[in-house]
Short mmCIF file of C-alpha atoms and ligand atoms in Angstrom, two decimals:
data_model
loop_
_atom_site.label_atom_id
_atom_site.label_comp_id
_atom_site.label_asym_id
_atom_site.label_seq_id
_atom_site.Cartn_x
_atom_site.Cartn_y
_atom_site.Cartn_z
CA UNK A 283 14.10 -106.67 -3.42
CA UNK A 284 11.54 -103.98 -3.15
CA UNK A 285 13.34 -101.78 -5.52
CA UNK A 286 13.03 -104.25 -8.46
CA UNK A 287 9.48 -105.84 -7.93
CA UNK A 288 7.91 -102.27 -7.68
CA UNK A 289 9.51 -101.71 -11.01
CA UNK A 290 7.35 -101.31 -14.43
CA UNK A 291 7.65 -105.18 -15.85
CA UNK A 292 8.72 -104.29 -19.36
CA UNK A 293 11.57 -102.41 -18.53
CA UNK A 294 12.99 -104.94 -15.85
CA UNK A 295 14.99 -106.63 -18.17
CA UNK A 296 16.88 -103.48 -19.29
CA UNK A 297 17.09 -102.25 -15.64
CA UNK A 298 19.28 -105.25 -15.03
CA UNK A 299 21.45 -104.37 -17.31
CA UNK A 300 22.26 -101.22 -15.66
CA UNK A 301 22.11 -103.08 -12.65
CA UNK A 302 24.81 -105.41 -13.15
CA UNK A 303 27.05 -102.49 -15.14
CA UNK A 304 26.81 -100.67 -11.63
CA UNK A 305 27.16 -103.79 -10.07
CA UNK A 306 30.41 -104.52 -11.89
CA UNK A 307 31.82 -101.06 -12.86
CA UNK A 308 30.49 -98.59 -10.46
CA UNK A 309 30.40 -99.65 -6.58
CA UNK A 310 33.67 -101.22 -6.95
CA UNK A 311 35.06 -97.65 -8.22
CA UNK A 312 32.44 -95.29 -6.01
CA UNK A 313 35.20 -94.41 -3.61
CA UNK A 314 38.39 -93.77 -6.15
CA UNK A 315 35.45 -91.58 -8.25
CA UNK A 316 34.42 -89.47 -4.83
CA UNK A 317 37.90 -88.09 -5.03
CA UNK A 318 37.96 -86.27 -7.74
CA UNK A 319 41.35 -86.01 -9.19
CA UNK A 320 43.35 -86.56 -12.54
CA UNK A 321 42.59 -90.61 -11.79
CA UNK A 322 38.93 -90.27 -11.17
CA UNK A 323 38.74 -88.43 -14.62
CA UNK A 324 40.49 -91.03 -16.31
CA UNK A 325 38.11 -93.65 -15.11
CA UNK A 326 35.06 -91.62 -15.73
CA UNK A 327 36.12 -91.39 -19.24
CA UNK A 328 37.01 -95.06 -19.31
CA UNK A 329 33.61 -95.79 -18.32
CA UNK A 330 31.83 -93.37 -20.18
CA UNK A 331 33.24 -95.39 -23.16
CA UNK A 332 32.50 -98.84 -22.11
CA UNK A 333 28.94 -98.08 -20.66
CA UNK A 334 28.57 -96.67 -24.27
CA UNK A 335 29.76 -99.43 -25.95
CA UNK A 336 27.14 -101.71 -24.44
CA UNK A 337 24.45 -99.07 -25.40
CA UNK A 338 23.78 -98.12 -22.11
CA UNK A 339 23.92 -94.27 -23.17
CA UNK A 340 21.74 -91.34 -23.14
CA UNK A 341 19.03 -93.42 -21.74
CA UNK A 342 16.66 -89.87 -21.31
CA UNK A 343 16.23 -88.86 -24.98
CA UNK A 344 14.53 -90.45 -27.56
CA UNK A 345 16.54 -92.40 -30.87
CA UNK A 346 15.55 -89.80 -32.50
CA UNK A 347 17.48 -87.25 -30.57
CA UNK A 348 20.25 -89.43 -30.22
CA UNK A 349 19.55 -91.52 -27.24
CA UNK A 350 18.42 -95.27 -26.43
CA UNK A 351 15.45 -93.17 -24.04
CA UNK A 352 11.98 -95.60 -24.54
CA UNK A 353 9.65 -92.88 -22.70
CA UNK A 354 9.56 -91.76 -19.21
CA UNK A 355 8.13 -94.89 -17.81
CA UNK A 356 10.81 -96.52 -18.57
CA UNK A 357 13.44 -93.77 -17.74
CA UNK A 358 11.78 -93.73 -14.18
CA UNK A 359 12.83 -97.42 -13.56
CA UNK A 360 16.27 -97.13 -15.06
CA UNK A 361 17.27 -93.28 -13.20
CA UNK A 362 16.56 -95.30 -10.09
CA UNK A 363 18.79 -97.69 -10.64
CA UNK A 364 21.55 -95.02 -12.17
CA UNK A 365 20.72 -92.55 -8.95
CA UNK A 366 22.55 -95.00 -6.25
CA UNK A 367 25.70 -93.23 -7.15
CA UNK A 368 26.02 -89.67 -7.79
CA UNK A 369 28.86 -90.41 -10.70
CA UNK A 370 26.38 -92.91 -12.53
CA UNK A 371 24.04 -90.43 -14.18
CA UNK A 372 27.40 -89.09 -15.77
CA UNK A 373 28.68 -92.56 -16.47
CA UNK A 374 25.53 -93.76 -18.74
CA UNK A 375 25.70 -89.60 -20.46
CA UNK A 376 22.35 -88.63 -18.58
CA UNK A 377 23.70 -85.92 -16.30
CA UNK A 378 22.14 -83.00 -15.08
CA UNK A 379 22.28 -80.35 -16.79
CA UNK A 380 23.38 -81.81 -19.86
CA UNK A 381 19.90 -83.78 -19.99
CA UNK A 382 17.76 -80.79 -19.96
CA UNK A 383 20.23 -79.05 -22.44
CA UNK A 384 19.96 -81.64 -24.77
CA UNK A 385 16.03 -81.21 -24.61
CA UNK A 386 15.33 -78.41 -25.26
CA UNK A 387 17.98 -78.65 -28.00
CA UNK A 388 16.26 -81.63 -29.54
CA UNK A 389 12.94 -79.56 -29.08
CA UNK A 390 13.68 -75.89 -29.89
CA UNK A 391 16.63 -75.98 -31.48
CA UNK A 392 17.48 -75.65 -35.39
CA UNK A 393 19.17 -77.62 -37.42
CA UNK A 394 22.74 -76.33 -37.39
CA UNK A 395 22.32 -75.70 -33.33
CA UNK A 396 21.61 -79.42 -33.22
CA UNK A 397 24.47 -80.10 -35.29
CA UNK A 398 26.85 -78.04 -33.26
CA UNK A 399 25.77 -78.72 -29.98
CA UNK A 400 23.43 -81.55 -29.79
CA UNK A 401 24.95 -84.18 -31.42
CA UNK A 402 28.26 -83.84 -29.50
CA UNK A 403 26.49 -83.42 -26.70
CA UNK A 404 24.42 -86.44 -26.72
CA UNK A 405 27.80 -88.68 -28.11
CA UNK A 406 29.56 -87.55 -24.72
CA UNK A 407 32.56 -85.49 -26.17
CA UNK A 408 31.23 -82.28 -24.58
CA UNK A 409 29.46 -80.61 -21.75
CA UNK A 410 27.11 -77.94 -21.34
CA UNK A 411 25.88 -75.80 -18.09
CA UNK A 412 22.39 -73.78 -18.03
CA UNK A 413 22.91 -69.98 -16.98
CA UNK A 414 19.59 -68.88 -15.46
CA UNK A 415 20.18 -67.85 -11.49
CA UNK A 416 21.74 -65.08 -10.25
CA UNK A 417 23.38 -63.99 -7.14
CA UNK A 418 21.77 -60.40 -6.84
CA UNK A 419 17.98 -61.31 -7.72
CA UNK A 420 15.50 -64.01 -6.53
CA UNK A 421 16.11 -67.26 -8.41
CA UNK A 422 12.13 -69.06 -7.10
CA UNK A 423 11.27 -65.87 -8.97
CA UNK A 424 13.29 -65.93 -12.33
CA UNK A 425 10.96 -63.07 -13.70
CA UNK A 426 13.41 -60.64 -11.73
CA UNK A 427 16.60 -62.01 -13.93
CA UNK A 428 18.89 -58.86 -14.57
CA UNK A 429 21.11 -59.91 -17.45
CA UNK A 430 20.94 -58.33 -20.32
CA UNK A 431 21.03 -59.48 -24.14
CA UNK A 432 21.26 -56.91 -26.83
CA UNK A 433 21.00 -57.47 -30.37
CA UNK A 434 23.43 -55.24 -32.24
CA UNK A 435 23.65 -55.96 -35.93
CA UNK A 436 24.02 -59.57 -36.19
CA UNK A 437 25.80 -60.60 -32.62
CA UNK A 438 23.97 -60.77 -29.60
CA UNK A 439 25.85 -59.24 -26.72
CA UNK A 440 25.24 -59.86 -23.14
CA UNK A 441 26.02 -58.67 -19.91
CA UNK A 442 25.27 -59.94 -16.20
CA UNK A 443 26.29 -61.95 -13.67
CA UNK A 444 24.81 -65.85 -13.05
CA UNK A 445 25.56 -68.04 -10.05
CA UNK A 446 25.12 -72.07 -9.90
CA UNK A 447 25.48 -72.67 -12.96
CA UNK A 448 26.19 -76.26 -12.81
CA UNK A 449 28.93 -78.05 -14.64
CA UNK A 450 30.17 -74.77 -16.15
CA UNK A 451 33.94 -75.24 -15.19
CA UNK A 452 35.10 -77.49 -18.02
CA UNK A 453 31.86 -76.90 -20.36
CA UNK A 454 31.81 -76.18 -23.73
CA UNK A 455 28.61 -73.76 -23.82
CA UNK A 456 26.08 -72.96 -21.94
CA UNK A 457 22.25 -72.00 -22.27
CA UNK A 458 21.52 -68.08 -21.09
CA UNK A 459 18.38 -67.09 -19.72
CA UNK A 460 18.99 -63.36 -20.73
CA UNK A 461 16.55 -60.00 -20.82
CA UNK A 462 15.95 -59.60 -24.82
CA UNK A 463 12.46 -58.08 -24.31
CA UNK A 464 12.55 -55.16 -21.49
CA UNK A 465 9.44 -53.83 -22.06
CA UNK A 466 7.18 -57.13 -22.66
CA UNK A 467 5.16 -58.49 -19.56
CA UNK A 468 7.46 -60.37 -17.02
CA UNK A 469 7.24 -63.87 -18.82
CA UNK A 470 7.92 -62.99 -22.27
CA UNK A 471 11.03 -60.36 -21.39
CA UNK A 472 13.64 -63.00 -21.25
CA UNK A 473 15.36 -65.45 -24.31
CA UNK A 474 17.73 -68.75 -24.16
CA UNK A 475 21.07 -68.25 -25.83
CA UNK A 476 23.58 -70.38 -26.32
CA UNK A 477 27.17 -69.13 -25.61
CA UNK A 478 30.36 -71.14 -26.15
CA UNK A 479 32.27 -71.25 -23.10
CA UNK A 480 35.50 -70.00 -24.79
CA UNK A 481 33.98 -66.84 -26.06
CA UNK A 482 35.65 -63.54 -25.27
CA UNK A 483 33.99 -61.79 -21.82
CA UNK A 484 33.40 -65.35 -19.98
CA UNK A 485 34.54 -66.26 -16.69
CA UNK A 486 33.93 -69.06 -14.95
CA UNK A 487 34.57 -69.60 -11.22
CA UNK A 488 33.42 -72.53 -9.26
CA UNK A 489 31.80 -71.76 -5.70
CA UNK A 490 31.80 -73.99 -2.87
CA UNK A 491 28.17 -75.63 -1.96
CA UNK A 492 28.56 -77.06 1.53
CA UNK A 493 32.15 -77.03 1.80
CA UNK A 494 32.78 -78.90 -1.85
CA UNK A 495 34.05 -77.37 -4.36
CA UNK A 496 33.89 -80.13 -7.00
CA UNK A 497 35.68 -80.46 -10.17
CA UNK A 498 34.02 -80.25 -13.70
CA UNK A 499 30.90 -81.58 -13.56
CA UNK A 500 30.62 -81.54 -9.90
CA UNK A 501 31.17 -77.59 -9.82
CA UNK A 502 28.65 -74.87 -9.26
CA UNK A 503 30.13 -71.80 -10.42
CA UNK A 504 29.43 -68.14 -10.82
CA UNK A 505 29.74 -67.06 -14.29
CA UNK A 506 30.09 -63.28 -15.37
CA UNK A 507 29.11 -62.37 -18.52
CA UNK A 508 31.02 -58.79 -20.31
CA UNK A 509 30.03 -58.12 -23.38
CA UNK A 510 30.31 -61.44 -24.19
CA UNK A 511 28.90 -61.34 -28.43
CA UNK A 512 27.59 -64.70 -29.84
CA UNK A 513 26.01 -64.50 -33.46
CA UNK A 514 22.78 -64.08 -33.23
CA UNK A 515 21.56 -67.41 -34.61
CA UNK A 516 22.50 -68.65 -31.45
CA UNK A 517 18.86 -67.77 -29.99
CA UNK A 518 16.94 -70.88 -28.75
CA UNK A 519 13.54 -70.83 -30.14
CA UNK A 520 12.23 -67.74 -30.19
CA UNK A 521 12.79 -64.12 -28.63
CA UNK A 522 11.04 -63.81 -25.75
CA UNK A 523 10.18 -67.86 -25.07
CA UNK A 524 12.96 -68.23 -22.39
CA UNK A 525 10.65 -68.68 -19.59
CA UNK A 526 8.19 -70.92 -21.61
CA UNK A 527 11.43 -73.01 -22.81
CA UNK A 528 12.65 -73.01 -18.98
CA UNK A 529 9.25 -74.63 -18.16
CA UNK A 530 9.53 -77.33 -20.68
CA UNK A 531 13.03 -78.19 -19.50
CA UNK A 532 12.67 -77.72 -15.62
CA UNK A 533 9.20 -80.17 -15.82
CA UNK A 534 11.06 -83.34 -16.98
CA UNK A 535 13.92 -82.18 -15.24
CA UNK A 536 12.14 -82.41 -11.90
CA UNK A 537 10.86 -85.52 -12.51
CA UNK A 538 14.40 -86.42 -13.41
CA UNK A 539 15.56 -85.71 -10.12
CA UNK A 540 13.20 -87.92 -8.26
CA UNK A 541 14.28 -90.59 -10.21
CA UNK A 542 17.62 -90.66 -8.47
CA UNK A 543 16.49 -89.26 -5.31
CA UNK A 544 14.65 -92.90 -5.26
CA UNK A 545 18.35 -94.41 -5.87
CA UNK A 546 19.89 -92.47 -3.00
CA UNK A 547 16.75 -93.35 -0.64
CA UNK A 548 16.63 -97.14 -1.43
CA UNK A 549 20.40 -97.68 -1.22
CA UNK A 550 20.36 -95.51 2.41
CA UNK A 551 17.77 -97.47 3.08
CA UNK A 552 19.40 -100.39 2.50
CA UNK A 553 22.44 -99.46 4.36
CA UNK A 554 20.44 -98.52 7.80
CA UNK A 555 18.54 -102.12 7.76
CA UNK A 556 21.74 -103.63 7.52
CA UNK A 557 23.32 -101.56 9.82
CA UNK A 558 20.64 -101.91 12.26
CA UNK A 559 20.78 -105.73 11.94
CA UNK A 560 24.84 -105.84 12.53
CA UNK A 561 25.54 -103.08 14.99
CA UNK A 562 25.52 -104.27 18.66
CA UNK A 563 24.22 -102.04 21.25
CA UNK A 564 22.68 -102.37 25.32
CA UNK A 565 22.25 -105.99 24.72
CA UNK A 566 20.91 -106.54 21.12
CA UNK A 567 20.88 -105.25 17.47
CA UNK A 568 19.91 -101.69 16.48
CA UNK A 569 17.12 -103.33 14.83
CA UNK A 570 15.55 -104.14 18.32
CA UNK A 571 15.36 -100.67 19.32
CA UNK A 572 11.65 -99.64 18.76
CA UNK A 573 12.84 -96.25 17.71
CA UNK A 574 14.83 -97.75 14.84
CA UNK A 575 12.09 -99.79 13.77
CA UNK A 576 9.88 -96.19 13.68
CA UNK A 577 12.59 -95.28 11.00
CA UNK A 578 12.61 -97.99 8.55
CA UNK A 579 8.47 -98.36 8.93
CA UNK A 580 8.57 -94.57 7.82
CA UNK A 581 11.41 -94.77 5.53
CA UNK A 582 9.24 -97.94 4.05
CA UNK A 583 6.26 -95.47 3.44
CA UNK A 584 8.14 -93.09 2.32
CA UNK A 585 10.02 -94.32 -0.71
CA UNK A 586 7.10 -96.32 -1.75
CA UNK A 587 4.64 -93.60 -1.49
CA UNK A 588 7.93 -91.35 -3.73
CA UNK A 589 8.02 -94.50 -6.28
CA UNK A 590 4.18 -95.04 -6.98
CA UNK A 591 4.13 -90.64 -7.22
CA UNK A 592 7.01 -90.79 -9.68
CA UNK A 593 5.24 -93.88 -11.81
CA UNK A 594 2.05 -92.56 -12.00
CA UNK A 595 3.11 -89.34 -13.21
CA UNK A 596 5.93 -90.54 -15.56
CA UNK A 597 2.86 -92.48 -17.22
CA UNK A 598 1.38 -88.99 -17.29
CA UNK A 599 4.22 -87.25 -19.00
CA UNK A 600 3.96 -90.31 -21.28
CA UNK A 601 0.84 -90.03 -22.40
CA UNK A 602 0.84 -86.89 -23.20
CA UNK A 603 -1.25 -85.12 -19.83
CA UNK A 604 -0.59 -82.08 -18.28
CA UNK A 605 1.59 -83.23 -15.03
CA UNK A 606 2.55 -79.78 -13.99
CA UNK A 607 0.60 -80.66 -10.09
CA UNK A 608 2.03 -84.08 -10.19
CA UNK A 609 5.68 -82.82 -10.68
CA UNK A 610 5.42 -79.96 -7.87
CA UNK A 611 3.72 -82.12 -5.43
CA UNK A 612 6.72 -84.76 -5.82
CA UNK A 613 9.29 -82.33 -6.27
CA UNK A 614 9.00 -80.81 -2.47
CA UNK A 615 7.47 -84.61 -1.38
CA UNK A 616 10.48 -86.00 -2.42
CA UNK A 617 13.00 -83.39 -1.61
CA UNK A 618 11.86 -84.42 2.26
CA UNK A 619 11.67 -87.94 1.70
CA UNK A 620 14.93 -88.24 0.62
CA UNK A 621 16.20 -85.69 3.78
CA UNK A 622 14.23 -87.91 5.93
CA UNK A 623 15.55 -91.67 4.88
CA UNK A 624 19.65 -90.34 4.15
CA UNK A 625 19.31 -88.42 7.98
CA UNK A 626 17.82 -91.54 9.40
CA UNK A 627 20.48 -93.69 7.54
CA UNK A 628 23.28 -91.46 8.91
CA UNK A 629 21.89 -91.39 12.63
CA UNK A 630 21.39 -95.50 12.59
CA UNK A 631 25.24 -95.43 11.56
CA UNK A 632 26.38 -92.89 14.24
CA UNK A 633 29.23 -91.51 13.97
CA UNK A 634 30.41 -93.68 10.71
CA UNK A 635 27.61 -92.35 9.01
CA UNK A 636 29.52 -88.61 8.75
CA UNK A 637 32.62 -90.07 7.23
CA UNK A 638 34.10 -90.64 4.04
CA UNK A 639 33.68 -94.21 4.65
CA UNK A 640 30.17 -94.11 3.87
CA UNK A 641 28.21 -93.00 1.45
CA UNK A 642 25.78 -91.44 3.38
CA UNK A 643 28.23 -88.12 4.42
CA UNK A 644 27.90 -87.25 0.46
CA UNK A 645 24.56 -88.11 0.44
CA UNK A 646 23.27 -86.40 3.06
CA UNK A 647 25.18 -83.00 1.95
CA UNK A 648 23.19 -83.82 -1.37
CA UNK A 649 20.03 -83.97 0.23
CA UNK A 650 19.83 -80.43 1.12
CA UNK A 651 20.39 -78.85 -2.06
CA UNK A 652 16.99 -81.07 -2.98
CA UNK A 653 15.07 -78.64 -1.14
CA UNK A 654 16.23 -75.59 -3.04
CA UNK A 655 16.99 -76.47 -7.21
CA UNK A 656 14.72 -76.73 -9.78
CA UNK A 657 12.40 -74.64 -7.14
CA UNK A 658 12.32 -74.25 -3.57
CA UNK A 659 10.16 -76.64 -1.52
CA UNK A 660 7.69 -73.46 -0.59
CA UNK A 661 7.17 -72.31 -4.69
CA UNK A 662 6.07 -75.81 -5.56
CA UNK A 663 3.71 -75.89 -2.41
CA UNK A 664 2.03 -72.98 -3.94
CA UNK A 665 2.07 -74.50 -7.25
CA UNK A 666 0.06 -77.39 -6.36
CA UNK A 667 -2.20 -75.38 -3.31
CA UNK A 668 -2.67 -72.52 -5.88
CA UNK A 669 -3.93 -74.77 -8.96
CA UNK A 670 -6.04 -76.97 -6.61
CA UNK A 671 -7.67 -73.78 -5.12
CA UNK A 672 -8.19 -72.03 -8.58
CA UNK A 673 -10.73 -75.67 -8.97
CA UNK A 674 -12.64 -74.99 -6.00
CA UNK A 675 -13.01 -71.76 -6.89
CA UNK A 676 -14.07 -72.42 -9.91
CA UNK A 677 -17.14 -74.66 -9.04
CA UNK A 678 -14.90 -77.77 -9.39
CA UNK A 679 -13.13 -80.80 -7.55
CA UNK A 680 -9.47 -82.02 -7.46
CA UNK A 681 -8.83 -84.99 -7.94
CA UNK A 682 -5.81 -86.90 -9.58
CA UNK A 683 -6.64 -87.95 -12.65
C1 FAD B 800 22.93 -77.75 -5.95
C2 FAD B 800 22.29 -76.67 -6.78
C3 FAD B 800 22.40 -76.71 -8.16
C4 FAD B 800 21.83 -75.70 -8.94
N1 FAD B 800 22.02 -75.71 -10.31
C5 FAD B 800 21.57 -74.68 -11.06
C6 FAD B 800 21.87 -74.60 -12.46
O1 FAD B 800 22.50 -75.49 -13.03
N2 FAD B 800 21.46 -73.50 -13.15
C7 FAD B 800 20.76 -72.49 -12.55
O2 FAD B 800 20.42 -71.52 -13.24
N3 FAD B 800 20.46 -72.54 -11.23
C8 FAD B 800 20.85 -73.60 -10.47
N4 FAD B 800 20.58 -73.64 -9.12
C9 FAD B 800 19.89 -72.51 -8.50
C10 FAD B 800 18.52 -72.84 -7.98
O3 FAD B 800 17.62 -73.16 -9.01
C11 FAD B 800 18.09 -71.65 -7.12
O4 FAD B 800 18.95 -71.63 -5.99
C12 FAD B 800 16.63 -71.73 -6.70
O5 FAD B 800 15.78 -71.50 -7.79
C13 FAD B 800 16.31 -70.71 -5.59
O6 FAD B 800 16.72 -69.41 -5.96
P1 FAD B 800 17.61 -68.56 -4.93
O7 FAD B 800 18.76 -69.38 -4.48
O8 FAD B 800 17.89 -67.25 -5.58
O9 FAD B 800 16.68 -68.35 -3.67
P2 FAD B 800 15.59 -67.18 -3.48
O10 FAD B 800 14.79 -67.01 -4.70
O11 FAD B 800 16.31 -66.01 -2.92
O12 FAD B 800 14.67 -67.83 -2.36
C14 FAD B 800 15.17 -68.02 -1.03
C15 FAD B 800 14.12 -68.73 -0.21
O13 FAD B 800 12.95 -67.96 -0.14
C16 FAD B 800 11.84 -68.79 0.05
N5 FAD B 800 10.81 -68.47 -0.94
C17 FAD B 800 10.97 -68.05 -2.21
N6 FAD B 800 9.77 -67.86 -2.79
C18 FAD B 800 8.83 -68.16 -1.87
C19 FAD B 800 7.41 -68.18 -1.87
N7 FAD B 800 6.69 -67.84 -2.93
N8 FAD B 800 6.77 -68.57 -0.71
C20 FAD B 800 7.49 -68.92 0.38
N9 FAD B 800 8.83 -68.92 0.43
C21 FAD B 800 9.49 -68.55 -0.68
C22 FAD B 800 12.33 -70.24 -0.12
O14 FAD B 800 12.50 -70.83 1.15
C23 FAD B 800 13.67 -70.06 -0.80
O15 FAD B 800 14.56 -71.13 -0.50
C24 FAD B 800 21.11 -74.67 -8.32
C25 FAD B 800 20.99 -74.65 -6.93
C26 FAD B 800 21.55 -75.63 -6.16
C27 FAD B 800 21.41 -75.58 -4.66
#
């Protein structure tokens, strides 16, 4: 299959692995998972435990940190695999946001934050959310971010409002971008705290993103902060860094993303060849329709031309480059691919395609969001235009190094 023989060669072996625990576990329980009740929990957990058993766990951060990660190379190949169904990434304890969370723990964080947060939350018995958008203020533009932290004696105390905070319903802290600094320049006003989800002055309300409401880890909620104190050792890094911090999770977690956006595009993919082999229609398979073949040639292009972006700058990330273009050209690349193949996928289906007897509804709802996390589509255009520009400008020439 295309999927596999694309993949880096010394991670195939692994990659099976995952492969056949999806094969065996997952698939088979995809539908009584999508319906997100007391059973699905059960089985999540059930999994959870035997995918960690077989040391198929954490597979994003390094031993070191906790995790079986062996670089981003290697993630990249694996994530794919994991991405084919949304549950997955929370099945093998790689989930978004807990991934980034346990980052910039592993990187910023001191010992006894580590201790108290990391380690459970790399073992699987907790979950975290990360606090940073808000509903009054841009959120492409975090340097606008309106709540407050205030350092009175030794407590921290903070004050705001935050919106899509993922995960939060069910968490048992999350990460804070908060105001610390008023009066420094707009990238050094804001810190990371962490806040226990139990504390005092919390509340945590999912909202519903495109008629879902999810449950747990599926939630986005809004999350109001009132005088909510937290000692103030629980600062991430230092005062100030919050944006810098931000950057050093959002980067891999971008990257992240793409990953299992090349799941979800591959297994649509899948799903409209076959489709357009089996389903009958003015004399002839699907597949005979020129139109149809248009869609998986450009589907074709599409994921291949994602997969080859993502490799080449996971080897970046791994070798210690800057990949900040590479990311930001993928992220809002991708973000269409993947709207592209899943709306393609759904039309070949018809009407099938927009029930709960495919996977491609859920997909396709996922999709959109794509476009808007981790940065809007238009930001990371003028990421990439702006830096390629500023070489120009400068006398010089991009070129992908
Ligand atoms: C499914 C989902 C999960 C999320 N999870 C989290 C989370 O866990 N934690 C968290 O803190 N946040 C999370 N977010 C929030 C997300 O990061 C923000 O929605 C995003 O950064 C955009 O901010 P905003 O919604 O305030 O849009 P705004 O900043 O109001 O922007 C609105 C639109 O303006 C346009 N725009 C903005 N800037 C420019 C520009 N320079 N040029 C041209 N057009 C521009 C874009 O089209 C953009 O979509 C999540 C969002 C979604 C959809």
């Amino acid at each position: 299959m295309a999927a596999t023989s694309s993949a880096p060669a010394p991670y195939e072996e692994l990659r099976g692995q995952y492969r056949s625990f999806m094969d065996e576990h997952v698939y088979p329980n995809e539908e009584a998972l999508s319906r997100e009740d007391d059973g699905a929990s059960v089985l999540i957990e059930a999994l959870r435990a035997r995918a960690k058993r077989a040391g198929l766990w954490a597979p994003h951060l390094p031993p070191e940190a906790g995790g079986t990660g062996q670089g981003f190379l290697a993630y990249a190949s694996l994530n794919e695999e994991i991405g084919r169904v949304p549950w997955a990434q929370l099945i093998f304890n790689c989930q978004a946001p807990d991934a980034g969370n346990g980052e910039i723990l592993h990187i910023f964080g001191t010992d006894d934050q580590k201790t108290r947060w990391l380690v459970p939350l790399v073992q699987g018995d907790i979950r975290s959310f990360f606090s940073m958008t808000e509903p009054d203020v841009s959120g492409a533009d975090p340097t606008g971010l309106q709540t407050t932290a205030v350092l009175e004696g030794g407590t921290w105390v903070i004050n705001g409002r935050k919106w899509f905070s993922s995960g939060a319903e069910g968490a048992a802290f999350g990460i804070v971008m908060a105001v610390t600094e008023p009066q420094a320049p707009p990238h050094r006003r804001m810190s990371q705290i962490i806040v226990p989800a139990d504390s005092p002055g919390v509340e945590i309300e999912p909202v519903a993103v495109l008629g879902h409401r999810g449950r747990g880890w599926s939630t986005h909620c809004e999350v109001r902060y009132e005088n909510v104190a937290v000692p103030a050792g629980n600062l991430l890094g230092e005062r100030g860094a919050g944006f810098r911090i931000a950057q050093v999770r959002l980067g891999p977690g971008r990257i992240h993303h793409v990953m299992r956006w090349l799941g979800q595009m591959q297994r649509a993919f899948e799903l409209m060849c076959g489709r357009a082999l089996e389903r009958q229609a003015f004399g002839g398979p699907l597949a005979e329709k020129e139109t149809v073949q248009d869609w998986v040639a450009d589907s074709a292009a599409e994921i291949h031309a994602c997969r080859l972006m993502t490799y080449d700058a996971a080897r970046k990330i791994d070798r210690g480059l800057d990949a900040r273009v590479d990311i930001s050209l993928l992220k809002f690349y991708a973000a269409t691919a993947l709207s592209n193949v899943v709306d393609r996928a759904v039309q070949v289906h018809g009407g099938l395609g927009l029930t709960d007897r495919s996977p491609l509804s859920y997909m396709y709802t996922l999709a959109r969001g794509a476009h808007i996390y981790d940065g809007p589509d238009e930001v990371h255009r003028m990421v990439v235009s702006r830096r390629i520009l500023k070489e120009f400008a400068d006398g010089g020439r991009w070129t992908f190094g």
